[in-house]
Amino acid sequence: MLFFNIYFLKFLDFVIRKLHFHVMDSKIIHAACMGAVVTVIATGVVIIEQERNRIYIPREPRINAIAQQEFYIDSILNQGDRHCVERIRMKPDVLYRLCDALTSRDILRSTQNVSIRKQVIVFLQIVGQNQRFHSISGIYYRSVETIHRYFRIVLKAVLKLYKHLIKDPDDTVPAEIMNNQRFYPYFKV
């Protein structure tokens, strides 16, 4: 502000010299300069007061995404078995056992931002509800690329579980089928 006032005074001095105000005496010129300086200072004070009274928008997110994600997951898991089956096609205890199986066999790991439980729930929602990556990304406040990446990670992990959960059938035919004339012709070896 002081920088502006000095140049303003120099400008007034220049104007007075160029226009040859010989008629005005020094008291009038001094009073005119002082009036201009007071005007500039008053304008500066008004601008400073307006900035001081301005309402600033805080630089924090309007939505706490982590809390919203946890609330959404808890709403799926804690509103009863029926609601959970409708949302992810699995009861909560089965979900926890699946997460434990993936963790204990070191097939799937938590990351800094996404837990195993959240990864598996996202996977189950996409597979079980036929939801698109874009709609899931809006629910979990993640990019479509992030949702796609975690979907692929969980898909590969679930495919690795087949070695532990699925056994090849043996060549023996159960006695109830072998002794029944109705079924045995279809199972002859």
PDB file of C-alpha atoms in Angstrom:
ATOM      1  CA  MET A   1       0.000   0.000   0.000  1.00  0.00           C
ATOM      2  CA  LEU A   2       2.869   2.362   0.811  1.00  0.00           C
ATOM      3  CA  PHE A   3       4.423   1.524  -2.557  1.00  0.00           C
ATOM      4  CA  PHE A   4       1.203   2.616  -4.268  1.00  0.00           C
ATOM      5  CA  ASN A   5       1.037   5.893  -2.278  1.00  0.00           C
ATOM      6  CA  ILE A   6       4.586   6.925  -3.226  1.00  0.00           C
ATOM      7  CA  TYR A   7       3.896   6.456  -6.910  1.00  0.00           C
ATOM      8  CA  PHE A   8       0.580   8.266  -6.606  1.00  0.00           C
ATOM      9  CA  LEU A   9       2.311  11.292  -5.048  1.00  0.00           C
ATOM     10  CA  LYS A  10       4.953  11.278  -7.770  1.00  0.00           C
ATOM     11  CA  PHE A  11       2.187  11.133 -10.370  1.00  0.00           C
ATOM     12  CA  LEU A  12       0.413  14.164  -8.824  1.00  0.00           C
ATOM     13  CA  ASP A  13       3.680  16.080  -8.705  1.00  0.00           C
ATOM     14  CA  PHE A  14       4.286  15.249 -12.385  1.00  0.00           C
ATOM     15  CA  VAL A  15       0.791  16.436 -13.358  1.00  0.00           C
ATOM     16  CA  ILE A  16       1.168  19.691 -11.467  1.00  0.00           C
ATOM     17  CA  ARG A  17       4.501  20.449 -13.106  1.00  0.00           C
ATOM     18  CA  LYS A  18       3.334  19.597 -16.601  1.00  0.00           C
ATOM     19  CA  LEU A  19       0.135  21.598 -16.431  1.00  0.00           C
ATOM     20  CA  HIS A  20       1.969  24.626 -15.047  1.00  0.00           C
ATOM     21  CA  PHE A  21      -0.320  25.396 -12.170  1.00  0.00           C
ATOM     22  CA  HIS A  22       1.422  28.620 -11.312  1.00  0.00           C
ATOM     23  CA  VAL A  23      -1.791  30.160 -10.165  1.00  0.00           C
ATOM     24  CA  MET A  24      -2.207  27.731  -7.282  1.00  0.00           C
ATOM     25  CA  ASP A  25      -0.155  28.394  -4.297  1.00  0.00           C
ATOM     26  CA  SER A  26       1.688  25.691  -2.413  1.00  0.00           C
ATOM     27  CA  LYS A  27      -0.968  25.395   0.311  1.00  0.00           C
ATOM     28  CA  ILE A  28      -3.657  24.417  -2.222  1.00  0.00           C
ATOM     29  CA  ILE A  29      -1.359  21.935  -3.945  1.00  0.00           C
ATOM     30  CA  HIS A  30      -0.381  20.455  -0.596  1.00  0.00           C
ATOM     31  CA  ALA A  31      -4.053  20.160   0.432  1.00  0.00           C
ATOM     32  CA  ALA A  32      -4.912  18.450  -2.892  1.00  0.00           C
ATOM     33  CA  CYS A  33      -2.080  15.969  -2.457  1.00  0.00           C
ATOM     34  CA  MET A  34      -3.096  15.229   1.109  1.00  0.00           C
ATOM     35  CA  GLY A  35      -6.713  14.696   0.002  1.00  0.00           C
ATOM     36  CA  ALA A  36      -5.549  12.200  -2.619  1.00  0.00           C
ATOM     37  CA  VAL A  37      -3.378  10.371  -0.077  1.00  0.00           C
ATOM     38  CA  VAL A  38      -6.266  10.174   2.411  1.00  0.00           C
ATOM     39  CA  THR A  39      -8.518   8.782  -0.331  1.00  0.00           C
ATOM     40  CA  VAL A  40      -5.999   6.075  -1.228  1.00  0.00           C
ATOM     41  CA  ILE A  41      -5.496   5.130   2.425  1.00  0.00           C
ATOM     42  CA  ALA A  42      -9.260   4.988   3.051  1.00  0.00           C
ATOM     43  CA  THR A  43      -9.701   2.752   0.007  1.00  0.00           C
ATOM     44  CA  GLY A  44      -6.943   0.463   1.304  1.00  0.00           C
ATOM     45  CA  VAL A  45      -8.596   0.253   4.728  1.00  0.00           C
ATOM     46  CA  VAL A  46     -11.931  -0.664   3.119  1.00  0.00           C
ATOM     47  CA  ILE A  47     -10.286  -3.414   1.025  1.00  0.00           C
ATOM     48  CA  ILE A  48      -8.497  -4.813   4.077  1.00  0.00           C
ATOM     49  CA  GLU A  49     -11.740  -4.863   6.091  1.00  0.00           C
ATOM     50  CA  GLN A  50     -13.556  -6.656   3.270  1.00  0.00           C
ATOM     51  CA  GLU A  51     -10.843  -9.327   3.143  1.00  0.00           C
ATOM     52  CA  ARG A  52     -10.921  -9.702   6.916  1.00  0.00           C
ATOM     53  CA  ASN A  53     -14.705 -10.196   6.949  1.00  0.00           C
ATOM     54  CA  ARG A  54     -14.677 -12.600   4.019  1.00  0.00           C
ATOM     55  CA  ILE A  55     -15.917 -16.106   4.763  1.00  0.00           C
ATOM     56  CA  TYR A  56     -13.284 -18.627   3.823  1.00  0.00           C
ATOM     57  CA  ILE A  57     -14.167 -22.131   2.694  1.00  0.00           C
ATOM     58  CA  PRO A  58     -12.113 -24.632   4.663  1.00  0.00           C
ATOM     59  CA  ARG A  59      -9.685 -26.810   2.713  1.00  0.00           C
ATOM     60  CA  GLU A  60     -11.038 -30.118   3.941  1.00  0.00           C
ATOM     61  CA  PRO A  61     -13.213 -32.649   2.169  1.00  0.00           C
ATOM     62  CA  ARG A  62     -16.950 -32.278   2.571  1.00  0.00           C
ATOM     63  CA  ILE A  63     -17.374 -36.034   2.879  1.00  0.00           C
ATOM     64  CA  ASN A  64     -15.373 -38.287   5.130  1.00  0.00           C
ATOM     65  CA  ALA A  65     -14.983 -41.076   2.577  1.00  0.00           C
ATOM     66  CA  ILE A  66     -13.450 -43.602   4.972  1.00  0.00           C
ATOM     67  CA  ALA A  67     -16.268 -43.215   7.489  1.00  0.00           C
ATOM     68  CA  GLN A  68     -18.860 -43.454   4.698  1.00  0.00           C
ATOM     69  CA  GLN A  69     -17.276 -46.680   3.384  1.00  0.00           C
ATOM     70  CA  GLU A  70     -17.223 -48.255   6.830  1.00  0.00           C
ATOM     71  CA  PHE A  71     -20.818 -47.205   7.442  1.00  0.00           C
ATOM     72  CA  TYR A  72     -21.875 -48.775   4.134  1.00  0.00           C
ATOM     73  CA  ILE A  73     -20.058 -52.040   4.842  1.00  0.00           C
ATOM     74  CA  ASP A  74     -21.466 -52.176   8.376  1.00  0.00           C
ATOM     75  CA  SER A  75     -24.953 -51.578   6.981  1.00  0.00           C
ATOM     76  CA  ILE A  76     -24.507 -54.617   4.739  1.00  0.00           C
ATOM     77  CA  LEU A  77     -23.107 -56.909   7.419  1.00  0.00           C
ATOM     78  CA  ASN A  78     -25.086 -55.847  10.496  1.00  0.00           C
ATOM     79  CA  GLN A  79     -28.675 -55.655   9.230  1.00  0.00           C
ATOM     80  CA  GLY A  80     -29.244 -59.375   9.392  1.00  0.00           C
ATOM     81  CA  ASP A  81     -28.405 -62.427   7.334  1.00  0.00           C
ATOM     82  CA  ARG A  82     -31.198 -61.864   4.828  1.00  0.00           C
ATOM     83  CA  HIS A  83     -30.080 -58.337   4.005  1.00  0.00           C
ATOM     84  CA  CYS A  84     -26.470 -59.473   3.696  1.00  0.00           C
ATOM     85  CA  VAL A  85     -27.443 -62.306   1.337  1.00  0.00           C
ATOM     86  CA  GLU A  86     -29.444 -59.850  -0.769  1.00  0.00           C
ATOM     87  CA  ARG A  87     -26.477 -57.482  -1.059  1.00  0.00           C
ATOM     88  CA  ILE A  88     -23.464 -59.792  -1.450  1.00  0.00           C
ATOM     89  CA  ARG A  89     -25.079 -63.251  -1.867  1.00  0.00           C
ATOM     90  CA  MET A  90     -23.347 -64.513   1.255  1.00  0.00           C
ATOM     91  CA  LYS A  91     -24.018 -64.575   5.012  1.00  0.00           C
ATOM     92  CA  PRO A  92     -21.644 -62.556   7.188  1.00  0.00           C
ATOM     93  CA  ASP A  93     -20.121 -65.606   8.898  1.00  0.00           C
ATOM     94  CA  VAL A  94     -19.379 -67.189   5.513  1.00  0.00           C
ATOM     95  CA  LEU A  95     -17.814 -63.917   4.363  1.00  0.00           C
ATOM     96  CA  TYR A  96     -15.559 -63.866   7.419  1.00  0.00           C
ATOM     97  CA  ARG A  97     -14.554 -67.486   6.849  1.00  0.00           C
ATOM     98  CA  LEU A  98     -13.742 -66.707   3.198  1.00  0.00           C
ATOM     99  CA  CYS A  99     -11.616 -63.746   4.274  1.00  0.00           C
ATOM    100  CA  ASP A 100      -9.870 -65.938   6.853  1.00  0.00           C
ATOM    101  CA  ALA A 101      -9.219 -68.631   4.229  1.00  0.00           C
ATOM    102  CA  LEU A 102      -7.720 -66.072   1.848  1.00  0.00           C
ATOM    103  CA  THR A 103      -5.603 -64.575   4.637  1.00  0.00           C
ATOM    104  CA  SER A 104      -4.413 -67.809   6.257  1.00  0.00           C
ATOM    105  CA  ARG A 105      -3.217 -69.221   2.941  1.00  0.00           C
ATOM    106  CA  ASP A 106      -1.489 -65.900   2.184  1.00  0.00           C
ATOM    107  CA  ILE A 107      -3.393 -65.543  -1.071  1.00  0.00           C
ATOM    108  CA  LEU A 108      -4.790 -62.062  -0.409  1.00  0.00           C
ATOM    109  CA  ARG A 109      -3.338 -59.205   1.636  1.00  0.00           C
ATOM    110  CA  SER A 110      -4.665 -55.945   2.993  1.00  0.00           C
ATOM    111  CA  THR A 111      -3.254 -52.789   1.493  1.00  0.00           C
ATOM    112  CA  GLN A 112      -2.713 -49.453   3.160  1.00  0.00           C
ATOM    113  CA  ASN A 113      -6.126 -48.161   2.089  1.00  0.00           C
ATOM    114  CA  VAL A 114      -8.281 -51.261   1.492  1.00  0.00           C
ATOM    115  CA  SER A 115      -8.816 -54.120   3.909  1.00  0.00           C
ATOM    116  CA  ILE A 116      -9.335 -57.723   2.812  1.00  0.00           C
ATOM    117  CA  ARG A 117     -12.958 -57.571   3.940  1.00  0.00           C
ATOM    118  CA  LYS A 118     -13.610 -54.513   1.768  1.00  0.00           C
ATOM    119  CA  GLN A 119     -11.856 -56.074  -1.240  1.00  0.00           C
ATOM    120  CA  VAL A 120     -13.952 -59.233  -0.969  1.00  0.00           C
ATOM    121  CA  ILE A 121     -17.221 -57.298  -0.484  1.00  0.00           C
ATOM    122  CA  VAL A 122     -16.507 -55.196  -3.591  1.00  0.00           C
ATOM    123  CA  PHE A 123     -15.797 -58.390  -5.535  1.00  0.00           C
ATOM    124  CA  LEU A 124     -18.983 -60.069  -4.290  1.00  0.00           C
ATOM    125  CA  GLN A 125     -21.127 -57.044  -5.123  1.00  0.00           C
ATOM    126  CA  ILE A 126     -19.818 -56.969  -8.679  1.00  0.00           C
ATOM    127  CA  VAL A 127     -20.203 -60.714  -9.191  1.00  0.00           C
ATOM    128  CA  GLY A 128     -23.374 -61.283  -7.169  1.00  0.00           C
ATOM    129  CA  GLN A 129     -25.349 -58.167  -8.075  1.00  0.00           C
ATOM    130  CA  ASN A 130     -23.965 -57.621 -11.586  1.00  0.00           C
ATOM    131  CA  GLN A 131     -23.050 -54.086 -10.604  1.00  0.00           C
ATOM    132  CA  ARG A 132     -20.793 -52.063 -12.842  1.00  0.00           C
ATOM    133  CA  PHE A 133     -17.379 -50.806 -11.789  1.00  0.00           C
ATOM    134  CA  HIS A 134     -18.596 -47.240 -12.155  1.00  0.00           C
ATOM    135  CA  SER A 135     -21.466 -47.642  -9.677  1.00  0.00           C
ATOM    136  CA  ILE A 136     -19.219 -49.415  -7.167  1.00  0.00           C
ATOM    137  CA  SER A 137     -16.614 -46.657  -7.526  1.00  0.00           C
ATOM    138  CA  GLY A 138     -19.264 -44.116  -6.526  1.00  0.00           C
ATOM    139  CA  ILE A 139     -20.245 -46.117  -3.451  1.00  0.00           C
ATOM    140  CA  TYR A 140     -16.676 -46.554  -2.185  1.00  0.00           C
ATOM    141  CA  TYR A 141     -15.280 -43.173  -3.343  1.00  0.00           C
ATOM    142  CA  ARG A 142     -12.592 -44.853  -5.431  1.00  0.00           C
ATOM    143  CA  SER A 143     -11.706 -44.552  -9.092  1.00  0.00           C
ATOM    144  CA  VAL A 144     -12.984 -47.104 -11.597  1.00  0.00           C
ATOM    145  CA  GLU A 145      -9.385 -48.181 -12.198  1.00  0.00           C
ATOM    146  CA  THR A 146      -8.901 -48.891  -8.477  1.00  0.00           C
ATOM    147  CA  ILE A 147     -12.118 -50.922  -8.267  1.00  0.00           C
ATOM    148  CA  HIS A 148     -11.090 -52.862 -11.376  1.00  0.00           C
ATOM    149  CA  ARG A 149      -7.617 -53.561  -9.954  1.00  0.00           C
ATOM    150  CA  TYR A 150      -8.988 -54.914  -6.660  1.00  0.00           C
ATOM    151  CA  PHE A 151     -11.623 -56.950  -8.506  1.00  0.00           C
ATOM    152  CA  ARG A 152      -8.890 -58.673 -10.508  1.00  0.00           C
ATOM    153  CA  ILE A 153      -6.768 -59.255  -7.403  1.00  0.00           C
ATOM    154  CA  VAL A 154      -9.647 -60.923  -5.532  1.00  0.00           C
ATOM    155  CA  LEU A 155     -10.683 -62.911  -8.621  1.00  0.00           C
ATOM    156  CA  LYS A 156      -7.174 -64.359  -8.923  1.00  0.00           C
ATOM    157  CA  ALA A 157      -7.136 -65.108  -5.194  1.00  0.00           C
ATOM    158  CA  VAL A 158     -10.489 -66.917  -5.329  1.00  0.00           C
ATOM    159  CA  LEU A 159      -9.312 -68.932  -8.325  1.00  0.00           C
ATOM    160  CA  LYS A 160      -6.248 -70.026  -6.324  1.00  0.00           C
ATOM    161  CA  LEU A 161      -8.548 -71.430  -3.630  1.00  0.00           C
ATOM    162  CA  TYR A 162      -9.744 -74.247  -5.889  1.00  0.00           C
ATOM    163  CA  LYS A 163      -6.624 -76.260  -5.059  1.00  0.00           C
ATOM    164  CA  HIS A 164      -7.590 -76.226  -1.391  1.00  0.00           C
ATOM    165  CA  LEU A 165     -11.367 -76.569  -1.633  1.00  0.00           C
ATOM    166  CA  ILE A 166     -12.183 -78.689  -4.681  1.00  0.00           C
ATOM    167  CA  LYS A 167     -11.099 -82.310  -4.860  1.00  0.00           C
ATOM    168  CA  ASP A 168     -11.050 -84.423  -7.976  1.00  0.00           C
ATOM    169  CA  PRO A 169     -13.690 -87.142  -7.922  1.00  0.00           C
ATOM    170  CA  ASP A 170     -12.458 -90.653  -7.373  1.00  0.00           C
ATOM    171  CA  ASP A 171     -13.431 -93.444  -9.749  1.00  0.00           C
ATOM    172  CA  THR A 172     -15.634 -95.296  -7.271  1.00  0.00           C
ATOM    173  CA  VAL A 173     -19.392 -95.145  -7.651  1.00  0.00           C
ATOM    174  CA  PRO A 174     -21.379 -94.810  -4.405  1.00  0.00           C
ATOM    175  CA  ALA A 175     -23.238 -97.930  -3.319  1.00  0.00           C
ATOM    176  CA  GLU A 176     -26.662 -96.266  -3.418  1.00  0.00           C
ATOM    177  CA  ILE A 177     -26.220 -95.485  -7.115  1.00  0.00           C
ATOM    178  CA  MET A 178     -24.620 -98.801  -8.015  1.00  0.00           C
ATOM    179  CA  ASN A 179     -27.403-100.815  -6.353  1.00  0.00           C
ATOM    180  CA  ASN A 180     -30.222 -98.789  -7.905  1.00  0.00           C
ATOM    181  CA  GLN A 181     -31.289 -99.933 -11.378  1.00  0.00           C
ATOM    182  CA  ARG A 182     -32.681 -96.492 -12.136  1.00  0.00           C
ATOM    183  CA  PHE A 183     -29.331 -94.607 -11.831  1.00  0.00           C
ATOM    184  CA  TYR A 184     -26.582 -97.174 -12.404  1.00  0.00           C
ATOM    185  CA  PRO A 185     -26.803 -97.425 -16.210  1.00  0.00           C
ATOM    186  CA  TYR A 186     -25.874 -93.735 -16.454  1.00  0.00           C
ATOM    187  CA  PHE A 187     -22.825 -94.152 -14.247  1.00  0.00           C
ATOM    188  CA  LYS A 188     -21.291 -97.289 -15.773  1.00  0.00           C
ATOM    189  CA  VAL A 189     -17.591 -96.963 -16.216  1.00  0.00           C
TER     190      VAL A 189
END
